[in-house]
CSV table of C-alpha atoms in Angstrom, one decimal:
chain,number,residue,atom,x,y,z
A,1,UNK,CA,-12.7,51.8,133.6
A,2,UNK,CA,-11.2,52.2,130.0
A,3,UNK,CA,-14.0,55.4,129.6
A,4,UNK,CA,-12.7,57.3,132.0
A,5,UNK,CA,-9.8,57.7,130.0
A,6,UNK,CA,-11.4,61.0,128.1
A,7,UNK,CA,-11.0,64.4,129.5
A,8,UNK,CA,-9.5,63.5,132.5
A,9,UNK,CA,-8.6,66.7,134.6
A,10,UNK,CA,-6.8,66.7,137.9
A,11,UNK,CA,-9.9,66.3,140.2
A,12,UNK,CA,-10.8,63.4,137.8
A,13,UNK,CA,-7.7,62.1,137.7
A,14,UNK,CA,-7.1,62.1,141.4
A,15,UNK,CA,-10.4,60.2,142.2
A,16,UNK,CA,-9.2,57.6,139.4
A,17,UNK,CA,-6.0,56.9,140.6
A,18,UNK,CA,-7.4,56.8,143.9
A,19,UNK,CA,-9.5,54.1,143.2
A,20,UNK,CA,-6.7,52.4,141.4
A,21,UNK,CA,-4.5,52.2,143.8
A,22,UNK,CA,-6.6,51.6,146.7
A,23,UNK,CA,-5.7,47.7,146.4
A,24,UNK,CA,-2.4,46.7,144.6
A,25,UNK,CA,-2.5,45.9,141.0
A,26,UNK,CA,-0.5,42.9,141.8
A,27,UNK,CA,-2.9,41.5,144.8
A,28,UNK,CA,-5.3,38.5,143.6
A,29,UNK,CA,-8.9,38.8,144.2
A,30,UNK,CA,-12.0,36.2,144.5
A,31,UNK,CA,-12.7,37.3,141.2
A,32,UNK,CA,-9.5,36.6,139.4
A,33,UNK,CA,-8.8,33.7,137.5
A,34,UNK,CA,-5.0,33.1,137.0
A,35,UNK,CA,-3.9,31.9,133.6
A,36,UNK,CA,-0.9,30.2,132.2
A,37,UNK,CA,0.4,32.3,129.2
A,38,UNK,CA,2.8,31.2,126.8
A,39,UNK,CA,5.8,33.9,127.3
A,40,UNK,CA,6.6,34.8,123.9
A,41,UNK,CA,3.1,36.5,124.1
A,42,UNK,CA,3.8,38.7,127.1
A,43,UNK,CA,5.5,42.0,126.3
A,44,UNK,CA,6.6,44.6,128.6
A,45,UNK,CA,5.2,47.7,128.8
A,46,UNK,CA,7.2,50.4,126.6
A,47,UNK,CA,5.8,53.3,129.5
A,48,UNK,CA,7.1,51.3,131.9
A,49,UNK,CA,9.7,54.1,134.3
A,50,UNK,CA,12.1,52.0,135.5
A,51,UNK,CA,14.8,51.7,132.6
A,52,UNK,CA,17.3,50.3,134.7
A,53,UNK,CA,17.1,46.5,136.3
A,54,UNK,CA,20.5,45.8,138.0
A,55,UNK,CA,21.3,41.9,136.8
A,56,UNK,CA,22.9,40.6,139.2
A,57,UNK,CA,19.2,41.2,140.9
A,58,UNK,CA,17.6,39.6,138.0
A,59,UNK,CA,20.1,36.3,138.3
A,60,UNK,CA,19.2,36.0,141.7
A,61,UNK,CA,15.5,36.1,141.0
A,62,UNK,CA,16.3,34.0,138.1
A,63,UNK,CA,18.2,30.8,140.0
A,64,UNK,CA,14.8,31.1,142.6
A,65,UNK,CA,12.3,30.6,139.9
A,66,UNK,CA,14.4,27.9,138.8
A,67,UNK,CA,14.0,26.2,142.0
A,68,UNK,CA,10.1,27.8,143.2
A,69,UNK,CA,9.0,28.8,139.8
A,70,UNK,CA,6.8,32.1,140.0
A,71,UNK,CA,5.3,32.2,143.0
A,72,UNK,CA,3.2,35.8,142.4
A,73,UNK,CA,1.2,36.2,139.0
A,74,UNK,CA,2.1,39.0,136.8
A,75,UNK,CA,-0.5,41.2,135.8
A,76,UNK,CA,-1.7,41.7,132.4
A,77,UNK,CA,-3.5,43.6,130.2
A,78,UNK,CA,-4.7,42.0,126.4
A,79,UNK,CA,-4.5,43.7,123.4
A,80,UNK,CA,-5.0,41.8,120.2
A,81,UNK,CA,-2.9,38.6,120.6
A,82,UNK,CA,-0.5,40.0,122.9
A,83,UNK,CA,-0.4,40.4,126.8
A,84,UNK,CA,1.1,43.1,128.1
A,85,UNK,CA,2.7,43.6,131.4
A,86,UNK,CA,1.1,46.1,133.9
A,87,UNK,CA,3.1,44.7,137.2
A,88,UNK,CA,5.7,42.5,136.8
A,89,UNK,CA,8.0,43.1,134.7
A,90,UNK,CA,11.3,42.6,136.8
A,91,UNK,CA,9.8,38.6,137.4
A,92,UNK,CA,9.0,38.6,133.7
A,93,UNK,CA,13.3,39.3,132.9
A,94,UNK,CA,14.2,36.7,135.3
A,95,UNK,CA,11.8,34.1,134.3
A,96,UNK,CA,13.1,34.7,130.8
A,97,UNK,CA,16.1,34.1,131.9
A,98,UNK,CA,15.1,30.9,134.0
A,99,UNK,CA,14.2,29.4,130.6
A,100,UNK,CA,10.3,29.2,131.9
A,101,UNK,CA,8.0,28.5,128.6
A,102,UNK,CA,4.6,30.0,130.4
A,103,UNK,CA,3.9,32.6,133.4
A,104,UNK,CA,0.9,32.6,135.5
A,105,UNK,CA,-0.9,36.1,135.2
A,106,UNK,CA,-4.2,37.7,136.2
A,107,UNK,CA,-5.7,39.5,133.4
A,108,UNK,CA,-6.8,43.1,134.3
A,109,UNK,CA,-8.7,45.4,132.2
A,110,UNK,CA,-7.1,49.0,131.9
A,111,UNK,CA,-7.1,51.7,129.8
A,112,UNK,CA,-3.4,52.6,128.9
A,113,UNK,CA,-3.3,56.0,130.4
A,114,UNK,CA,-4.5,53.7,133.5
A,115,UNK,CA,-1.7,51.5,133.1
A,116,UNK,CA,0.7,54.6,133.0
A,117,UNK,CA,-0.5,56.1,136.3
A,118,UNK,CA,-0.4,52.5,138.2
A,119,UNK,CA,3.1,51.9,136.9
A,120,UNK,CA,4.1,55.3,138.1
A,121,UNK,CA,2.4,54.7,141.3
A,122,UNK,CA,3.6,51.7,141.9
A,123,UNK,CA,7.4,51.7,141.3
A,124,UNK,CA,7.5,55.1,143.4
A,125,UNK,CA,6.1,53.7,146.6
A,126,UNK,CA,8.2,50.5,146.1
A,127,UNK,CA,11.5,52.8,145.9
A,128,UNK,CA,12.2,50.8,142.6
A,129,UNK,CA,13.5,53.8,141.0
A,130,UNK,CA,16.8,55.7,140.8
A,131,UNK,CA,16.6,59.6,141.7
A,132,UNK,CA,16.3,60.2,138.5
A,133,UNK,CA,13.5,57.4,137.3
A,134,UNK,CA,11.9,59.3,140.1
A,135,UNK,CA,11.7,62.8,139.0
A,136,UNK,CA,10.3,61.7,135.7
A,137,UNK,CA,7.5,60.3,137.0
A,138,UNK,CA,7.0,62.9,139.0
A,139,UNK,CA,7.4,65.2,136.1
A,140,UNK,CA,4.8,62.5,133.9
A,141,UNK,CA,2.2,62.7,136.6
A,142,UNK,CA,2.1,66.6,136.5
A,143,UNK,CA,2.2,66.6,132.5
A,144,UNK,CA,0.4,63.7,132.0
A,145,UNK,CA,-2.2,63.8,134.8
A,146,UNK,CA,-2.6,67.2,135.3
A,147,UNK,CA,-1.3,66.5,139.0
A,148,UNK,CA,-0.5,69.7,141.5
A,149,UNK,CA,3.0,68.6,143.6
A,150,UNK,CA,0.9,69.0,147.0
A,151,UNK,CA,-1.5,65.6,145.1
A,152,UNK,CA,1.3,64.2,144.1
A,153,UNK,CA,2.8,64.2,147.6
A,154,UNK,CA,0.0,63.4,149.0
A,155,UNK,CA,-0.8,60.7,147.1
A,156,UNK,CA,2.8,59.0,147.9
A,157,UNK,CA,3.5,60.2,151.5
A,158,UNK,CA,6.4,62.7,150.8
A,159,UNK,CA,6.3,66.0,151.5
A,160,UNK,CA,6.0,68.6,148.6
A,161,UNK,CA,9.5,70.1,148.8
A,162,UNK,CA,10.9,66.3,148.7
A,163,UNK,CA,8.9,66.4,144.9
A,164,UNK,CA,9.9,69.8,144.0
A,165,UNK,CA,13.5,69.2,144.6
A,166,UNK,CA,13.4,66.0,142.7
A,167,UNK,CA,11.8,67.6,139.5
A,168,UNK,CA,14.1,70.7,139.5
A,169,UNK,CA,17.0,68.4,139.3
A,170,UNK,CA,15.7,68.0,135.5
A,171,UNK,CA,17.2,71.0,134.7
A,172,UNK,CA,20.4,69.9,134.9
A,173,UNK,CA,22.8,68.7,131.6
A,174,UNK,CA,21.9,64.9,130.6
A,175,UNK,CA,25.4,64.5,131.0
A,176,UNK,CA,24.7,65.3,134.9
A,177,UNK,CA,21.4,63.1,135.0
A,178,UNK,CA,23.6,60.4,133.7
A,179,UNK,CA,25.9,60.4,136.4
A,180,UNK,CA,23.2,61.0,139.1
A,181,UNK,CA,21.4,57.6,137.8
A,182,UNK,CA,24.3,55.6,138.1
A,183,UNK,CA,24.7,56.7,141.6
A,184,UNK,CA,28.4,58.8,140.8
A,185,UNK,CA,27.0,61.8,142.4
A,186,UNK,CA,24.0,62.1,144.9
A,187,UNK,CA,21.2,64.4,144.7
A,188,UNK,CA,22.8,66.2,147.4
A,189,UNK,CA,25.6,66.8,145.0
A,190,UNK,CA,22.9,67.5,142.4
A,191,UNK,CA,21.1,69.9,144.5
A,192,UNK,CA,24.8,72.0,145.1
A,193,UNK,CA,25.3,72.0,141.6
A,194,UNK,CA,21.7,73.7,140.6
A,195,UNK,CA,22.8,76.9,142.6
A,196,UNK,CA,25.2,77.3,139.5
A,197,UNK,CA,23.5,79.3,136.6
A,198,UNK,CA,26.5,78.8,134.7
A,199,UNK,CA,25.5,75.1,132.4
A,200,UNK,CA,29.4,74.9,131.9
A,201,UNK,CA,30.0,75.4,135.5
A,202,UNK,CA,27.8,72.7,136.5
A,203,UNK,CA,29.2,70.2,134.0
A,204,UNK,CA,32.4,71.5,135.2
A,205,UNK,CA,31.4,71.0,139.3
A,206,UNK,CA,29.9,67.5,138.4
A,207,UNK,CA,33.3,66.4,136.7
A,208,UNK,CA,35.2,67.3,139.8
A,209,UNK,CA,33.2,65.5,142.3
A,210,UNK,CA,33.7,62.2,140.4
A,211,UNK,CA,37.3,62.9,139.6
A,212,UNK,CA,38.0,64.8,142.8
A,213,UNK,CA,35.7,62.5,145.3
A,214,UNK,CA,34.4,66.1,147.1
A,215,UNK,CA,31.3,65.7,149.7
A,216,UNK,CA,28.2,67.5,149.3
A,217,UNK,CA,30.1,70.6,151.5
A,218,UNK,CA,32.5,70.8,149.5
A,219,UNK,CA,30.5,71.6,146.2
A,220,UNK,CA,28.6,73.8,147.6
A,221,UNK,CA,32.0,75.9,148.2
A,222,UNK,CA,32.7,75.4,145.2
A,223,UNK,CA,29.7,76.5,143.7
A,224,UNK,CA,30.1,79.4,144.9
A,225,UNK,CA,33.2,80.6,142.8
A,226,UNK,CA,34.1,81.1,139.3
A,227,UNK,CA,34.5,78.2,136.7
A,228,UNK,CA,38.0,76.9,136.0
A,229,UNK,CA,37.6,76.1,132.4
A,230,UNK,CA,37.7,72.2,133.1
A,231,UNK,CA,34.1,71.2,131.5
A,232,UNK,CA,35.1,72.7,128.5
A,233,UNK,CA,36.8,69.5,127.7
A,234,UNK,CA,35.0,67.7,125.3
A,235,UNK,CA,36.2,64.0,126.5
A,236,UNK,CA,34.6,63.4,129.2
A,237,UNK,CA,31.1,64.8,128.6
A,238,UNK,CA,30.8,62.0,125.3
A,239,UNK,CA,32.0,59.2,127.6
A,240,UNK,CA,29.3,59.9,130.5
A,241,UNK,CA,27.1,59.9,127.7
A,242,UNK,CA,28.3,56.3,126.8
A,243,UNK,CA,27.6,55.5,130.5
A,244,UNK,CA,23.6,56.3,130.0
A,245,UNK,CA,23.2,53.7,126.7
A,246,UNK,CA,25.6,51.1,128.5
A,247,UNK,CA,22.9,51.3,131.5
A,248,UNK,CA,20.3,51.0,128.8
A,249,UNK,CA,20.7,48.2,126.9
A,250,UNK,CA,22.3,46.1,130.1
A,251,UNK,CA,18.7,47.0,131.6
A,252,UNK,CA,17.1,46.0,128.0
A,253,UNK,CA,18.7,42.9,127.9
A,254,UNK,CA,19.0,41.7,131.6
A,255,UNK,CA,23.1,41.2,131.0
A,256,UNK,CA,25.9,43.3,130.8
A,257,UNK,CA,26.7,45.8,127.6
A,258,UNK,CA,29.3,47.2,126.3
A,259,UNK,CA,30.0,50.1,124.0
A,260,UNK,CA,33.0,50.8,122.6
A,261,UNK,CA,34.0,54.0,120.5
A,262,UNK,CA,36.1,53.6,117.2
A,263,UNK,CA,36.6,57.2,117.4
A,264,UNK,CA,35.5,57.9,114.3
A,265,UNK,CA,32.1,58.7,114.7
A,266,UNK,CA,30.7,54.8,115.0
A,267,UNK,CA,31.6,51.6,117.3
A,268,UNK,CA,30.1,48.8,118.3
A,269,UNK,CA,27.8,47.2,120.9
A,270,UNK,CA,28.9,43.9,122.6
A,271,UNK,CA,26.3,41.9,124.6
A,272,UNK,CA,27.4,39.3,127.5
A,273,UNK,CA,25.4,35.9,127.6
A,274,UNK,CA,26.1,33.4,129.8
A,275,UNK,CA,25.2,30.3,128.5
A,276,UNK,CA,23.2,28.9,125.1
A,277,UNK,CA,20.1,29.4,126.7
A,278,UNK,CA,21.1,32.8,127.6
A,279,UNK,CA,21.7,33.6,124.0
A,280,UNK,CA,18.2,32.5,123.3
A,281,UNK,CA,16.8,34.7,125.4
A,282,UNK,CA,18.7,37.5,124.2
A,283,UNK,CA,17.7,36.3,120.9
A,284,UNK,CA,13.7,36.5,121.6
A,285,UNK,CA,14.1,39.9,122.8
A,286,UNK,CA,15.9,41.1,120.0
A,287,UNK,CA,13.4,39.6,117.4
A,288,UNK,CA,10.3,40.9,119.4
């Protein structure tokens, strides 16, 4: 399938995905042969769109591979001496952190902008994503792929004005995507605040309804007056900044992260382990 890769235009595209996707990248066949792979070879996938694995979901997944062990291969792809993951990366964090040595997986043959468009495919119909996660893959597929919204919708069952709304929230300030992601406004909230030309405004809007608490009704009432002045205060933009890289590296690492600002320009980054084979874990990542 890896020569398909070249000139692939929407029509192309569409019929590749298609046949893709057709069966799940994850379901075995007669003619797969599942391997034990020693996990220090298995990377995840650096185009993988979902940044953000809550832990507590990975420690739960974690004590039940402890007890069942994996009970569904991950899927891989080889390049060179290393495996790389093209479904499975949440079972691949928590099996890390169950201390497992080797992972059974099924060893696929894809091209890498094939692994791109299963990944996308794949996390969207799950509903792995946050609304943001979302939109970028939405926004990939078009870029990437050359995908029209209507094939897009189609090819995930939504409608077309559920994919336009979701990639015109990318307009907004980061600051705003930050606080969309970690679920302190909704897209609701989001969608009040893109009436607002004003990018001050909107920061300004998007402070209140976390400090204020205000419904979706509410900001739309608001949007439609004049600015106070309030986002104009530095503060609080930096620290929902902070929020994004917390939410990062906690999903890097499987554990929680803290950053804390000297206020001077620098700080530091503390990580949260939970036990000596935690740290070890931690440890691997880091060096890989």
């Amino acid at each position: 399938m890896g020569k398909t890769q070249k000139g692939l235009g929407s029509k192309g595209l569409g019929r590749g995905l298609s046949a893709l996707i057709a069966q799940s990248p994850v379901e075995k066949t007669s003619s797969d042969n599942i391997l034990e792979i020693d996990i220090k070879k298995i990377y995840p996938n650096e185009n993988q769109p979902r940044k953000y694995f809550k832990a507590p979901e990975i420690e739960e997944l974690a004590a039940s591979i402890k007890e069942f062990g994996i009970i569904q291969p991950l899927v891989v792809k080889k390049t060179g001496d290393k495996y790389i993951i093209v479904a499975g990366e949440r079972r691949f964090r928590a099996a890390t952190q169950a201390g497992l040595k080797k992972l059974p997986v099924i060893l696929r043959e894809y091209s890498d902008l094939e692994i791109l468009g299963i990944a996308l495919i794949e996390n969207i119909q799950r509903e792995d994503l946050n609304p943001i996660e979302e939109a970028n893959c939405y926004k990939r597929l078009a870029d990437e792929f050359g995908m029209t919204q209507g094939e897009i919708a189609k090819k995930i069952g939504k409608s077309r004005s559920h994919i336009s709304n979701c990639m015109r929230v990318l307009k907004l300030d980061d600051t705003i995507l930050d606080l969309i992601s970690s679920e302190k406004i909704s897209m609701g909230h989001a969608k009040a605040i893109l009436a607002v030309e004003c990018p001050d405004f909107q920061l300004e809007l998007a402070n209140r309804v976390v400090d204020e608490g205000l419904n979706v009704r509410q900001t739309e009432e608001l949007s439609r007056t004049k600015p106070t002045g309030q986002a104009k205060k530095a503060a609080k933009p930096l620290k929902k900044t902070y929020d994004h890289f917390t939410k990062d590296f906690g999903s890097f690492f499987g554990t929680k992260v803290a950053i804390k600002d000297n206020k001077k320009g620098g700080g530091k980054i503390e990580i949260n382990y939970s036990s000596t084979a935690d740290l070890e874990r931690i440890m691997e990542i880091i060096k890989k």
